[in-house]
CSV table of C-alpha atoms in Angstrom, one decimal:
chain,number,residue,atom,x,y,z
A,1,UNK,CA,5.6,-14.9,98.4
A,2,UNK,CA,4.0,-13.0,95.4
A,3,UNK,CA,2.6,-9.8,95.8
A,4,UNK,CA,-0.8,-9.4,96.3
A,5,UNK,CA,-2.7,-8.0,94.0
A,6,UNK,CA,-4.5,-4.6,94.3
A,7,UNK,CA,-7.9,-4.5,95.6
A,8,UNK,CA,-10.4,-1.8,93.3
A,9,UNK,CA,-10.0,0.7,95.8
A,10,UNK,CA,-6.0,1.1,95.5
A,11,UNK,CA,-6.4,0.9,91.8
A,12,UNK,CA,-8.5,3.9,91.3
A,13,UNK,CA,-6.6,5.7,93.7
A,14,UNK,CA,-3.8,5.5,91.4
A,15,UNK,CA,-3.7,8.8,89.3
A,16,UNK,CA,-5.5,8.7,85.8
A,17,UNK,CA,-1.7,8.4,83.6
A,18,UNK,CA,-0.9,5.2,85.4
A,19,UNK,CA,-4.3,3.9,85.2
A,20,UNK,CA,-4.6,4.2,81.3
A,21,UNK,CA,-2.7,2.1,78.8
A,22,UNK,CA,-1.6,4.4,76.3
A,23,UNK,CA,-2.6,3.5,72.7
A,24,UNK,CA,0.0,5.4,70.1
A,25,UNK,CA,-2.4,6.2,67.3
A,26,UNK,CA,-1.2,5.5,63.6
A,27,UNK,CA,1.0,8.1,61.9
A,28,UNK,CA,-1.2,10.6,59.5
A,29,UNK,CA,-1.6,9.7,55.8
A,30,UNK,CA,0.6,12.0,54.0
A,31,UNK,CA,-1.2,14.3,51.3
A,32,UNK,CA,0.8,12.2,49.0
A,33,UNK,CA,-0.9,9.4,50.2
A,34,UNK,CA,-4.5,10.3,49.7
A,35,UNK,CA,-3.4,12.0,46.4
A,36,UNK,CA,-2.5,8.2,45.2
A,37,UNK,CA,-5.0,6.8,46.7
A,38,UNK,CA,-7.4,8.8,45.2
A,39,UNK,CA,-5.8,9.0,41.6
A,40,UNK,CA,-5.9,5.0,41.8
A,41,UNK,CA,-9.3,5.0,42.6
A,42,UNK,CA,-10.1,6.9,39.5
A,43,UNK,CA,-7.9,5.1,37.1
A,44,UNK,CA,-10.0,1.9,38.5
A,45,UNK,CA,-13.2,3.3,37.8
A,46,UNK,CA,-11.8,5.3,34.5
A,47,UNK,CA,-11.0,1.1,33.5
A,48,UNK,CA,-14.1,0.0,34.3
A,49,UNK,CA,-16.4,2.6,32.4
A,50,UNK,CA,-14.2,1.9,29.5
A,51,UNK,CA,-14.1,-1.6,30.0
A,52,UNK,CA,-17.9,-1.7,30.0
A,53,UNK,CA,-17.8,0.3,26.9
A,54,UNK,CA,-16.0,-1.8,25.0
A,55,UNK,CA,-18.1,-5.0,26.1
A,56,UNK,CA,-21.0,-3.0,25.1
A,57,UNK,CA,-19.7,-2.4,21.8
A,58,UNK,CA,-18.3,-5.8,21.0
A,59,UNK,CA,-21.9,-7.2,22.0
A,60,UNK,CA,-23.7,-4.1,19.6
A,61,UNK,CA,-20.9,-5.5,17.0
A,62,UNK,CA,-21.7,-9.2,17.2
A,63,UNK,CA,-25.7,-8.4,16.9
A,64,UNK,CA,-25.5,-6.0,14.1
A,65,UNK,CA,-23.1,-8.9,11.8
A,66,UNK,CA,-25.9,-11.4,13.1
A,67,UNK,CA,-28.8,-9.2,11.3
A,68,UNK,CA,-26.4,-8.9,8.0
A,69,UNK,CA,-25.7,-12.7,8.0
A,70,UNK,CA,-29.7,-13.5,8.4
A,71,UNK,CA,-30.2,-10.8,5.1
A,72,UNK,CA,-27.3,-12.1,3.1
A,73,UNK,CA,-28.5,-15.7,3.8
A,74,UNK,CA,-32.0,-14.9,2.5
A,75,UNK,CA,-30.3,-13.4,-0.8
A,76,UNK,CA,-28.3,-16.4,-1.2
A,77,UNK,CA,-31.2,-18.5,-0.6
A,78,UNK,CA,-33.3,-16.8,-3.3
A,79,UNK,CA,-30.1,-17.3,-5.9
A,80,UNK,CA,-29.8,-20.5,-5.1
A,81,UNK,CA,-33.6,-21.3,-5.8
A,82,UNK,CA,-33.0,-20.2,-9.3
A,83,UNK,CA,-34.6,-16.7,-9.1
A,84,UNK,CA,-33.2,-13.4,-9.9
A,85,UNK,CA,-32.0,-13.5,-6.1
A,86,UNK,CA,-34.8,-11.0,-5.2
A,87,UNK,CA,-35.8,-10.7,-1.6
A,88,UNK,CA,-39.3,-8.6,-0.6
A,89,UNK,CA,-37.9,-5.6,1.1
A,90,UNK,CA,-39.9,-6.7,4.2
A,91,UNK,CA,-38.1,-9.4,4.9
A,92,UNK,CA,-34.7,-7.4,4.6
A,93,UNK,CA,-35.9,-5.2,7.9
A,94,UNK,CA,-34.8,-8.0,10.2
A,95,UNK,CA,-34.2,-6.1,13.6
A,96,UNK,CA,-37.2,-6.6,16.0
A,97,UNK,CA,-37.2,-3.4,18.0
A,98,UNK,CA,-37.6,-1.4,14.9
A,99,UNK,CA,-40.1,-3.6,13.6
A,100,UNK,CA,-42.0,-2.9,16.8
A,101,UNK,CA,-41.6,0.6,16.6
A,102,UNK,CA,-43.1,0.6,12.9
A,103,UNK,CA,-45.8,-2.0,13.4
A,104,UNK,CA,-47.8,-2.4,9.8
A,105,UNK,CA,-45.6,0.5,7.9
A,106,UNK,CA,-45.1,-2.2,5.2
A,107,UNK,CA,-48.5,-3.4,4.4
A,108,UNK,CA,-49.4,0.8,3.9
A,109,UNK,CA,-50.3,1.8,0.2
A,110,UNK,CA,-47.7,3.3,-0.3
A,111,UNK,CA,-45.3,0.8,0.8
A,112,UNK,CA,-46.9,-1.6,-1.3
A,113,UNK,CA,-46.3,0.4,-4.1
A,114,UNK,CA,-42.9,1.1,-3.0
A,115,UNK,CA,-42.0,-2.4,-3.0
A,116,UNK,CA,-43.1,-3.3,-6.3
A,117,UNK,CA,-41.1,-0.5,-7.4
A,118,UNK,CA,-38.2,-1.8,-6.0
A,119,UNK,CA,-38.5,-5.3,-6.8
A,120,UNK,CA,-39.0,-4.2,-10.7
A,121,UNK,CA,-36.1,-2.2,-10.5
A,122,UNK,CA,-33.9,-4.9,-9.5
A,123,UNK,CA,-35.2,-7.5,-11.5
A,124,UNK,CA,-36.0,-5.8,-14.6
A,125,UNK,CA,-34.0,-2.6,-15.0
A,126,UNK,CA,-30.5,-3.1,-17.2
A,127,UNK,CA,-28.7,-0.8,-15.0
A,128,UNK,CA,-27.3,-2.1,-11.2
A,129,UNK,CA,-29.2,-1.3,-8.0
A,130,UNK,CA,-27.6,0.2,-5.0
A,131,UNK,CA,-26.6,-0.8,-2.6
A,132,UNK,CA,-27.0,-4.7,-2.8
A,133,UNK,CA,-30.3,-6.1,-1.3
A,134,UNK,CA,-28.6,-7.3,2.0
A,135,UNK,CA,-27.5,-3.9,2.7
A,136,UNK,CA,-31.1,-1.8,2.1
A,137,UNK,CA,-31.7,-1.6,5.8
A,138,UNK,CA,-28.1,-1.4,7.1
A,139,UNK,CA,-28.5,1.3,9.0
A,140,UNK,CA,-31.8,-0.1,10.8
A,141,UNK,CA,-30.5,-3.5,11.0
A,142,UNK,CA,-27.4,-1.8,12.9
A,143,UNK,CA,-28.1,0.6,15.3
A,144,UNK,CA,-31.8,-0.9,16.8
A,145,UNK,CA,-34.4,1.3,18.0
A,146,UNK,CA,-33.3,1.3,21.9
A,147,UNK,CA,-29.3,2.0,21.5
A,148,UNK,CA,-29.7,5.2,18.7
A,149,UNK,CA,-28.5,8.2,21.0
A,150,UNK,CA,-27.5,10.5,17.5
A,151,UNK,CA,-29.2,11.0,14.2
A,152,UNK,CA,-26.9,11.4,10.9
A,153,UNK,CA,-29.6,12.1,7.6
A,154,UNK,CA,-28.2,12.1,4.0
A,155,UNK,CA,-30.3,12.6,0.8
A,156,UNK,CA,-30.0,9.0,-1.1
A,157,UNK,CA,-27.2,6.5,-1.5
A,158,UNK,CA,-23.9,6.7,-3.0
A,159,UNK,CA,-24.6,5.9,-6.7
A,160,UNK,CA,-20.9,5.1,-8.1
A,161,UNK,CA,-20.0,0.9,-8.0
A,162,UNK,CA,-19.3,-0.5,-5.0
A,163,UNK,CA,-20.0,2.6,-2.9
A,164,UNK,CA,-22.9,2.2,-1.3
A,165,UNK,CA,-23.5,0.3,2.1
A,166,UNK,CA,-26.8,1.2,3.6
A,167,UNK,CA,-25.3,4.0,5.5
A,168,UNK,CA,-25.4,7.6,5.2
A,169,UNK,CA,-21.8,8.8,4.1
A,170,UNK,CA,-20.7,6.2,4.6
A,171,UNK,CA,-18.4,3.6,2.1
A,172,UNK,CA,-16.8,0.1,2.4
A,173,UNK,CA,-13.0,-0.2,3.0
A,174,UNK,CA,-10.8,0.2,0.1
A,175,UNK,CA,-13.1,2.3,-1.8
A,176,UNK,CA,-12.3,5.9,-2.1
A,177,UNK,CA,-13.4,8.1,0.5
A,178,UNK,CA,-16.0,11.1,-0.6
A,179,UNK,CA,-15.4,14.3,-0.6
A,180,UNK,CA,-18.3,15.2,1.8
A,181,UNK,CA,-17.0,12.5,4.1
A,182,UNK,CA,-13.7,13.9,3.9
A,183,UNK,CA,-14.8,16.7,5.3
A,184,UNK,CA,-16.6,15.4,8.0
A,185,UNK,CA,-13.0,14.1,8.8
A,186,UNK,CA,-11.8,17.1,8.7
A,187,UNK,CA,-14.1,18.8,11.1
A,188,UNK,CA,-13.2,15.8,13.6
A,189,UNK,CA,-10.0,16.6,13.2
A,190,UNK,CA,-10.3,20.3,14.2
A,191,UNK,CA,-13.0,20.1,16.8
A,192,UNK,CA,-11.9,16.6,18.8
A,193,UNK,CA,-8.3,16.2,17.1
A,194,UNK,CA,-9.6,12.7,15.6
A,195,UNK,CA,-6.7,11.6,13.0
A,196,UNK,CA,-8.1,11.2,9.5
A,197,UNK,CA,-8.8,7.4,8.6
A,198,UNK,CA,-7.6,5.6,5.7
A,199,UNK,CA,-10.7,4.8,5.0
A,200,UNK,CA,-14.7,5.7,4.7
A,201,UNK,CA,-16.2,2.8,6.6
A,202,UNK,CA,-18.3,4.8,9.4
A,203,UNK,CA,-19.7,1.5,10.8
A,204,UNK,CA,-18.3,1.5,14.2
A,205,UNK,CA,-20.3,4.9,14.8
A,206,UNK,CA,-23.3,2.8,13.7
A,207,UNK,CA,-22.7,0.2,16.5
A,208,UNK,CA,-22.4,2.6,19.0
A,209,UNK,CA,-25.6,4.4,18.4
A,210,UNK,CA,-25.4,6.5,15.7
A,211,UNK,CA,-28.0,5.8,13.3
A,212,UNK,CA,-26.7,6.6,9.5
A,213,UNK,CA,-29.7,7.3,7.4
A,214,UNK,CA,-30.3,8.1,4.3
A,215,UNK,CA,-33.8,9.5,3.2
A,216,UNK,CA,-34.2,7.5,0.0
A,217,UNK,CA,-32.9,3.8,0.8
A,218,UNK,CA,-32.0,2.9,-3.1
A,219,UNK,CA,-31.0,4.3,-6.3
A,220,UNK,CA,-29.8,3.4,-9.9
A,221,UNK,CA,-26.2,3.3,-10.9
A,222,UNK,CA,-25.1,6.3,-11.6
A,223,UNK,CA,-28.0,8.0,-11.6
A,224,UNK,CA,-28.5,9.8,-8.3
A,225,UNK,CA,-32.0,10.6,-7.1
A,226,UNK,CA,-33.3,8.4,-9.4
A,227,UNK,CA,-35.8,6.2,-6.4
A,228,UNK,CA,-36.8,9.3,-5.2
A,229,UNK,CA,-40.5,10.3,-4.5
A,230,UNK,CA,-41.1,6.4,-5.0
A,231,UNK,CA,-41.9,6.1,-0.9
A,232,UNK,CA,-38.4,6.0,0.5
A,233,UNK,CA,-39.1,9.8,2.1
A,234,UNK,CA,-42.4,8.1,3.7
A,235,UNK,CA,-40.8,5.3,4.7
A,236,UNK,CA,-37.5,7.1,6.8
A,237,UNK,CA,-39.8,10.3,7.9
A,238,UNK,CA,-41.5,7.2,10.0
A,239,UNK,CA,-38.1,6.2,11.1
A,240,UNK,CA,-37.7,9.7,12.3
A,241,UNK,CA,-40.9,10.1,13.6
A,242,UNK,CA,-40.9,6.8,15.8
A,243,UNK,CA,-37.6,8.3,17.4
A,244,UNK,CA,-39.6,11.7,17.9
A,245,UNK,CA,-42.1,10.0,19.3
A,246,UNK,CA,-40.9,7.1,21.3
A,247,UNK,CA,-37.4,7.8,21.8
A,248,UNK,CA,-36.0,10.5,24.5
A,249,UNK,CA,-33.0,12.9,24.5
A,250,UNK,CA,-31.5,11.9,20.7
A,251,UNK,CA,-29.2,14.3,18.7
A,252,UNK,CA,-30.1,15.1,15.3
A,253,UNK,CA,-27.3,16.5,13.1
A,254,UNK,CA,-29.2,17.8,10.3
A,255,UNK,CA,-26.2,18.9,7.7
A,256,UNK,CA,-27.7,21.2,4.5
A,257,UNK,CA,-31.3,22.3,3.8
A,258,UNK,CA,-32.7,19.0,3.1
A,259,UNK,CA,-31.5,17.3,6.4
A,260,UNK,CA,-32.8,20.4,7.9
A,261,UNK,CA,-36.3,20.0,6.7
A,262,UNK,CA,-36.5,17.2,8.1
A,263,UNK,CA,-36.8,19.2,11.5
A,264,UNK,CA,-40.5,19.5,11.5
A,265,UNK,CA,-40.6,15.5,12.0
A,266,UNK,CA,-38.9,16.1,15.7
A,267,UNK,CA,-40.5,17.4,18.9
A,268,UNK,CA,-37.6,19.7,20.2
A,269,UNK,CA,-38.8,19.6,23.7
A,270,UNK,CA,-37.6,15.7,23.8
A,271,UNK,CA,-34.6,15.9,22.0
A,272,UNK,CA,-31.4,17.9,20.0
A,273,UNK,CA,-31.4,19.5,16.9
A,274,UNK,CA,-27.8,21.0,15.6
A,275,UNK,CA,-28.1,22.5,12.1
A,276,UNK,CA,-25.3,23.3,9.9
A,277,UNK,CA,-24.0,23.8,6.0
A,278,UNK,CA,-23.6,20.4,4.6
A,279,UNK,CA,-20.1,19.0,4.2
A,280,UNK,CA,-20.3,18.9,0.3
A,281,UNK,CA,-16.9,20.8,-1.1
A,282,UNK,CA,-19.5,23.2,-2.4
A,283,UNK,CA,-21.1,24.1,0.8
A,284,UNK,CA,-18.7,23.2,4.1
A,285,UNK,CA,-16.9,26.2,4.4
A,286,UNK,CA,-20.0,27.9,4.4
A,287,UNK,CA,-20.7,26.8,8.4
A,288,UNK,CA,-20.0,23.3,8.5
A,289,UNK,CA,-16.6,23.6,9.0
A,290,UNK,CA,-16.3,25.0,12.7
A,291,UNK,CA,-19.7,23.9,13.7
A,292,UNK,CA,-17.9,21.6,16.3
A,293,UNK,CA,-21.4,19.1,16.1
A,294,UNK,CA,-18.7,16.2,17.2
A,295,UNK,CA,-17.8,17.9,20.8
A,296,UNK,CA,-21.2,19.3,21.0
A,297,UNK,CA,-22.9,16.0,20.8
A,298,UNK,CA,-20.7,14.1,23.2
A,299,UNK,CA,-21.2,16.9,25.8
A,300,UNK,CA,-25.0,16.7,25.3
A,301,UNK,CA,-24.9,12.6,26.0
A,302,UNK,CA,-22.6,13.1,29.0
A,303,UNK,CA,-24.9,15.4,30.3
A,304,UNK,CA,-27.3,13.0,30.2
A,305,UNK,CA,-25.5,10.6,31.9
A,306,UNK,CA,-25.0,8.3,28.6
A,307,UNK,CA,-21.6,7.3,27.2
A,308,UNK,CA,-20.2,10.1,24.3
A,309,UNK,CA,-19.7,8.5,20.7
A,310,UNK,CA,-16.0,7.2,19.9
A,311,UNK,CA,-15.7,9.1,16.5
A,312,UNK,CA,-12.0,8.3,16.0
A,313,UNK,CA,-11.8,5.5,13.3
């Protein structure tokens, strides 16, 4: 006969050790444990930031070789038609968001006048024009408007052949790298421990957001300054202005004492202003070298929550 079962009474009568089903709780996670755990975690999100960076960048990459295909079809276009290959520099500023930013700024007097300079220049003067047509507004056609975190001004464009590519200090691969530029190398070198490149092509710091301007946008072979006081300083003291203006929390890296006048253009409350010598072999031992602007500017942007420039090359 089985055994009966207990009625409620007996049960709680039992004591309180019988009565309760002990559950063995798991073992503690060794410090080890949570130290891996943790360290994974951050590898994961370390990836991800990075790989977010670099799908940012490739997409920055794409849309900047877009705008230089849409220029350098328009020049084609114009050769093809049996002209002199000239294109009005307003059609060369192709990227929308600074084209919003500077509504009108070419149908100004003195843009006007600024064009027809240009346009005789290249049709009509025996000497070359730097750089080629396609490449005037490479630094605006590069880093738009809403992605330009830092500010890089040089005087006018390299004058030599082939030099010249619409960016300040910037030159082509396979074309000697400048002596001011080889400085700026060297500074990386010291303050972030960047290896010096082979060569002078500074356009991956324009896709990320750094916007490479020179002052005067053009200029005659071998003959350096010679499109200055045409309209160019109007022109890119606009650029800088709109930034002032419209943009928020952008670096400026003014290098010598013209960059440096350019400081009155930007309100100081709403963004960063680091001065220093220029990085001319005449000047850069006289403060540039050690000025650490590289560092500095990447700890300003990741204060601000924003992703620090990649300056190796």
């Amino acid at each position: 006969m089985a055994a009966r079962s207990k009625t409620l009474m007996e049960f709680l009568q039992q004591p309180a050790a019988k009565r309760t089903k002990r559950v063995s709780s798991p073992p503690p996670l060794s410090t080890r444990t949570l130290s891996d755990a943790a360290s994974t975690s951050t590898s994961l999100s370390a990836n991800s930031l990075e790989q977010k960076a670099r799908m940012e960048f490739n997409r920055a990459l794409a849309f900047s070789r877009r705008n230089l295909k849409l220029c350098t079809d328009k020049v084609s276009r114009s050769t093809a038609a049996g002209g002199v290959g000239y294109v009005k520099l307003e059609e060369l500023l192709v990227e929308n968001t600074w084209l919003e930013v500077l509504p009108g700024e070419f149908q100004k007097p003195y843009a006007k006048k600024l064009c027809e300079f240009v346009e005789s220049e290249t049709c009509n003067s025996s000497s070359p024009i730097y750089p080629p047509q396609h490449l005037i507004f490479n630094a605006l056609n590069t880093t738009p408007f809403d992605r330009v975190k830092v500010v890089i001004i040089g005087q006018d464009p390299y004058h030599g052949p082939g030099q010249a590519m619409g960016l300040s200090f910037s030159v082509p691969e396979g074309i000697k790298v400048p002596s001011s530029l080889l400085n700026i190398y060297k500074e990386l070198q010291q303050d972030l421990g960047c290896s010096i490149p082979s060569n002078g092509n500074l356009e991956r710091w324009a896709v990320q957001g750094v916007l490479l301007l020179n002052a005067v946008l053009t200029v005659r072979q071998h003959q350096a300054n010679s499109h200055a006081k045409k309209g160019w300083e109007q022109f890119t003291d606009a650029v800088i202005g709109a930034i002032s203006q419209k943009g928020k929390g952008v670096v400026f890296l003014l290098w010598g004492n013209y960059a440096q006048a350019k400081s009155r253009l930007i309100d100081e409350s709403k963004h960063y202003v680091l001065k220093s010598a220029h990085p001319s072999g005449l000047s850069a031992h006289r403060g540039f070298f050690g000025c650490r602007h590289f560092s500095r500017t990447n700890q300003i942007l990741e204060k601000m929550g924003l992703h620090p420039i990649d300056w190796q090359l």
